[in-house]
Tab-separated table of C-alpha atoms in Angstrom:
chain	number	residue	atom	x	y	z
A	1	MET	CA	13.914	87.927	140.529
A	2	PHE	CA	17.654	87.330	140.647
A	3	ALA	CA	18.044	89.805	143.519
A	4	PHE	CA	15.329	87.948	145.456
A	5	LEU	CA	17.067	84.608	144.909
A	6	LEU	CA	20.388	86.136	145.922
A	7	GLY	CA	18.890	87.426	149.164
A	8	LEU	CA	17.332	84.044	149.845
A	9	SER	CA	20.714	82.414	149.217
A	10	TRP	CA	22.315	84.728	151.767
A	11	LEU	CA	19.632	83.786	154.285
A	12	VAL	CA	20.039	80.039	153.816
A	13	LEU	CA	23.728	79.646	153.087
A	14	THR	CA	25.246	82.055	155.627
A	15	PRO	CA	24.424	79.960	158.722
A	16	VAL	CA	25.657	76.809	156.949
A	17	CYS	CA	28.927	78.501	155.983
A	18	ILE	CA	29.435	79.876	159.499
A	19	TRP	CA	28.866	76.391	160.917
A	20	ARG	CA	31.385	74.939	158.421
A	21	LEU	CA	33.946	77.622	159.312
A	22	PHE	CA	33.685	77.547	163.085
A	23	GLY	CA	32.069	74.197	163.843
A	24	ARG	CA	33.936	71.519	165.743
A	25	GLU	CA	35.543	68.678	163.849
A	26	GLN	CA	35.177	70.308	160.418
A	27	SER	CA	37.705	69.277	157.806
A	28	ARG	CA	39.936	71.753	156.002
A	29	LEU	CA	37.927	71.153	152.787
A	30	ALA	CA	34.678	72.040	154.611
A	31	ARG	CA	36.191	75.287	155.919
A	32	VAL	CA	37.538	76.246	152.466
A	33	THR	CA	34.118	75.494	150.935
A	34	GLY	CA	32.448	77.803	153.492
A	35	VAL	CA	34.858	80.632	152.710
A	36	LEU	CA	34.479	80.201	148.935
A	37	THR	CA	30.668	80.121	149.190
A	38	LEU	CA	30.611	83.366	151.189
A	39	ALA	CA	33.044	84.972	148.720
A	40	ALA	CA	30.838	83.912	145.791
A	41	LEU	CA	27.743	85.380	147.473
A	42	GLU	CA	29.569	88.646	148.118
A	43	ALA	CA	30.828	88.811	144.507
A	44	ALA	CA	27.302	88.183	143.182
A	45	THR	CA	25.892	90.893	145.450
A	46	LEU	CA	28.487	93.437	144.293
A	47	THR	CA	27.841	92.534	140.653
A	48	VAL	CA	24.080	92.979	141.018
A	49	GLY	CA	24.606	96.329	142.751
A	50	TRP	CA	27.037	97.458	140.071
A	51	MET	CA	24.672	96.442	137.256
A	52	GLU	CA	21.732	98.352	138.770
A	53	GLN	CA	23.609	101.671	138.976
A	54	PRO	CA	22.812	104.205	136.242
A	55	PRO	CA	25.725	104.983	133.910
A	56	PRO	CA	27.665	108.119	134.836
A	57	ASP	CA	27.198	111.237	132.726
A	58	LEU	CA	30.266	111.508	130.555
A	59	PRO	CA	31.539	114.958	129.514
A	60	GLY	CA	30.772	115.735	125.904
A	61	ARG	CA	27.844	113.340	125.854
A	62	ALA	CA	24.443	114.938	125.345
A	63	PRO	CA	22.011	114.208	128.179
A	64	VAL	CA	19.035	112.051	127.334
A	65	ALA	CA	15.894	114.144	127.191
A	66	ALA	CA	13.091	113.129	129.497
A	67	ALA	CA	9.759	112.183	128.014
A	68	PRO	CA	7.495	115.235	127.688
A	69	ALA	CA	4.662	115.592	130.164
A	70	PRO	CA	1.282	114.484	128.851
A	71	ALA	CA	-0.739	117.326	127.370
A	72	THR	CA	-3.854	116.175	129.219
A	73	SER	CA	-2.679	117.590	132.535
A	74	PRO	CA	-4.353	120.935	133.270
A	75	ARG	CA	-1.322	122.307	135.161
A	76	SER	CA	1.517	121.191	132.865
A	77	PRO	CA	1.507	123.698	129.935
A	78	ALA	CA	3.279	126.685	131.497
A	79	CYS	CA	4.666	125.978	134.928
A	80	ALA	CA	6.578	129.058	136.026
A	81	THR	CA	9.417	128.811	138.508
A	82	ARG	CA	8.548	130.675	141.682
A	83	THR	CA	9.265	130.672	145.405
A	84	PRO	CA	5.938	130.774	147.255
A	85	ALA	CA	5.752	131.639	150.924
A	86	PRO	CA	4.317	128.896	153.133
A	87	GLU	CA	1.105	130.266	154.677
A	88	SER	CA	0.278	127.482	157.120
A	89	VAL	CA	1.451	124.057	158.159
A	90	ARG	CA	-0.178	121.007	159.750
A	91	LEU	CA	2.002	118.720	161.842
A	92	SER	CA	1.120	115.010	161.748
A	93	ARG	CA	1.602	113.823	165.293
A	94	ARG	CA	1.282	110.355	166.735
A	95	ARG	CA	1.173	109.798	170.458
A	96	HIS	CA	4.571	108.616	171.773
A	97	GLN	CA	6.028	108.692	168.221
A	98	GLY	CA	6.575	112.408	167.713
A	99	VAL	CA	5.952	114.411	164.542
A	100	ARG	CA	5.968	112.051	161.549
A	101	GLY	CA	5.233	114.594	158.823
A	102	LEU	CA	4.158	118.060	157.752
A	103	THR	CA	1.527	119.300	155.322
A	104	ILE	CA	2.537	122.690	153.929
A	105	TYR	CA	-0.092	125.063	152.446
A	106	TRP	CA	0.278	128.140	150.207
A	107	THR	CA	-1.747	130.106	147.638
A	108	ALA	CA	-1.844	128.336	144.268
A	109	SER	CA	-0.932	130.209	141.102
A	110	PRO	CA	-3.013	130.059	137.890
A	111	GLN	CA	-0.279	127.901	136.271
A	112	GLN	CA	0.422	125.813	139.362
A	113	CYS	CA	3.318	123.352	138.999
A	114	GLU	CA	2.634	119.676	139.600
A	115	THR	CA	5.684	119.350	141.861
A	116	ALA	CA	7.522	121.516	144.342
A	117	THR	CA	10.865	121.162	146.057
A	118	VAL	CA	10.742	121.548	149.798
A	119	THR	CA	14.003	122.092	151.636
A	120	PHE	CA	13.996	121.839	155.390
A	121	GLN	CA	16.391	122.043	158.283
A	122	ARG	CA	15.809	120.815	161.816
A	123	ALA	CA	17.306	122.890	164.605
A	124	GLY	CA	16.061	122.165	168.105
A	125	ARG	CA	12.348	122.960	168.264
A	126	ARG	CA	12.414	124.786	164.911
A	127	VAL	CA	11.866	123.327	161.453
A	128	ARG	CA	12.958	125.833	158.803
A	129	ILE	CA	11.177	125.403	155.445
A	130	TRP	CA	12.009	126.700	151.953
A	131	LEU	CA	9.592	126.135	149.022
A	132	ASP	CA	10.447	126.248	145.315
A	133	GLU	CA	8.099	125.466	142.439
A	134	GLY	CA	9.208	124.456	138.964
A	135	ALA	CA	12.900	123.844	138.272
A	136	ALA	CA	14.291	124.575	141.706
A	137	GLY	CA	17.934	125.419	142.175
A	138	GLY	CA	18.243	124.055	145.710
A	139	ASP	CA	21.135	125.328	147.789
A	140	ASP	CA	23.331	122.479	148.977
A	141	VAL	CA	23.879	123.604	152.544
A	142	GLN	CA	24.997	121.263	155.296
A	143	GLY	CA	22.145	120.203	157.558
A	144	ARG	CA	19.417	120.827	154.969
A	145	GLU	CA	17.396	118.113	153.289
A	146	SER	CA	15.562	118.604	149.976
A	147	ARG	CA	12.755	116.589	148.430
A	148	THR	CA	10.685	117.107	145.292
A	149	LEU	CA	7.082	116.174	146.035
A	150	PRO	CA	3.725	116.218	144.216
A	151	VAL	CA	1.475	119.220	144.784
A	152	ARG	CA	-2.296	119.004	145.127
A	153	VAL	CA	-4.579	121.989	144.564
A	154	SER	CA	-8.016	122.527	146.086
A	155	GLU	CA	-10.048	125.757	146.160
A	156	GLY	CA	-7.079	127.952	145.261
A	157	ARG	CA	-4.792	126.407	147.895
A	158	ALA	CA	-1.744	124.335	147.022
A	159	ALA	CA	-0.434	121.749	149.464
A	160	LEU	CA	2.164	119.019	149.757
A	161	ASP	CA	2.836	116.294	152.311
A	162	LEU	CA	6.350	115.923	153.679
A	163	ALA	CA	7.177	112.732	155.584
A	164	LEU	CA	9.932	113.175	158.160
A	165	MET	CA	12.380	110.299	158.449
A	166	PRO	CA	13.382	109.986	161.202
A	167	PRO	CA	10.362	111.592	162.890
A	168	LEU	CA	10.818	114.502	165.276
A	169	ARG	CA	10.952	113.173	168.815
A	170	PRO	CA	7.867	113.443	171.002
A	171	GLY	CA	7.650	116.020	173.739
A	172	PRO	CA	8.697	119.501	172.640
A	173	ARG	CA	6.333	121.872	170.856
A	174	TYR	CA	7.779	122.253	167.346
A	175	VAL	CA	7.564	125.498	165.390
A	176	ALA	CA	7.683	125.743	161.586
A	177	VAL	CA	9.604	128.763	160.290
A	178	ASP	CA	9.841	130.248	156.783
A	179	GLY	CA	13.496	129.742	155.844
A	180	ARG	CA	13.665	132.891	153.701
A	181	THR	CA	12.077	135.405	156.090
A	182	GLY	CA	12.568	133.744	159.473
A	183	HIS	CA	8.875	134.306	160.312
A	184	ARG	CA	6.857	131.650	162.109
A	185	ILE	CA	4.411	129.720	159.911
A	186	PRO	CA	0.983	129.405	161.593
A	187	GLU	CA	-0.066	125.867	162.473
A	188	ARG	CA	-3.368	124.452	161.251
A	189	ARG	CA	-5.124	122.245	163.729
A	190	SER	CA	-6.517	118.899	162.626
A	191	VAL	CA	-10.273	118.701	162.578
A	192	SER	CA	-11.241	115.654	164.656
């Protein structure tokens, strides 16, 4: 609530302060008041941002354990780390907006993980894709983006939806490529 009020204060008070600073026939006191009001708003914004940051991990301090996954989930008991090969991909296109997302499909395992990390790299018309299930040790390589996303399973097929921000520009025919093998991933056509 405080952040909302702070944003509203910025919206209302900034034009008033600018008018007091640069308006004609403003007294010195009015100009000083405008500067002090803007400084107070900036200080409050920095304080709110500082307070919302998580504390840094200090060396020698034991990490806080995450809450265990609920036992009711059918896929949670034994999720093995693996690197599946993407078998097909569906590109989500919008006319005049380009490719806004990808749906990546692969064969599900008997102990399918609930999440997977997809790493991708855009290079011209190619989108290189790496998949990791379980605790992924993503390579931090320049030009690659990684996201951990939920996996859905249907009829032995696992899939995840990857939104591309910014979208791929309209025009060229994009090709999805398996990042590990360099082979092209076949595209699934949308059923309309």
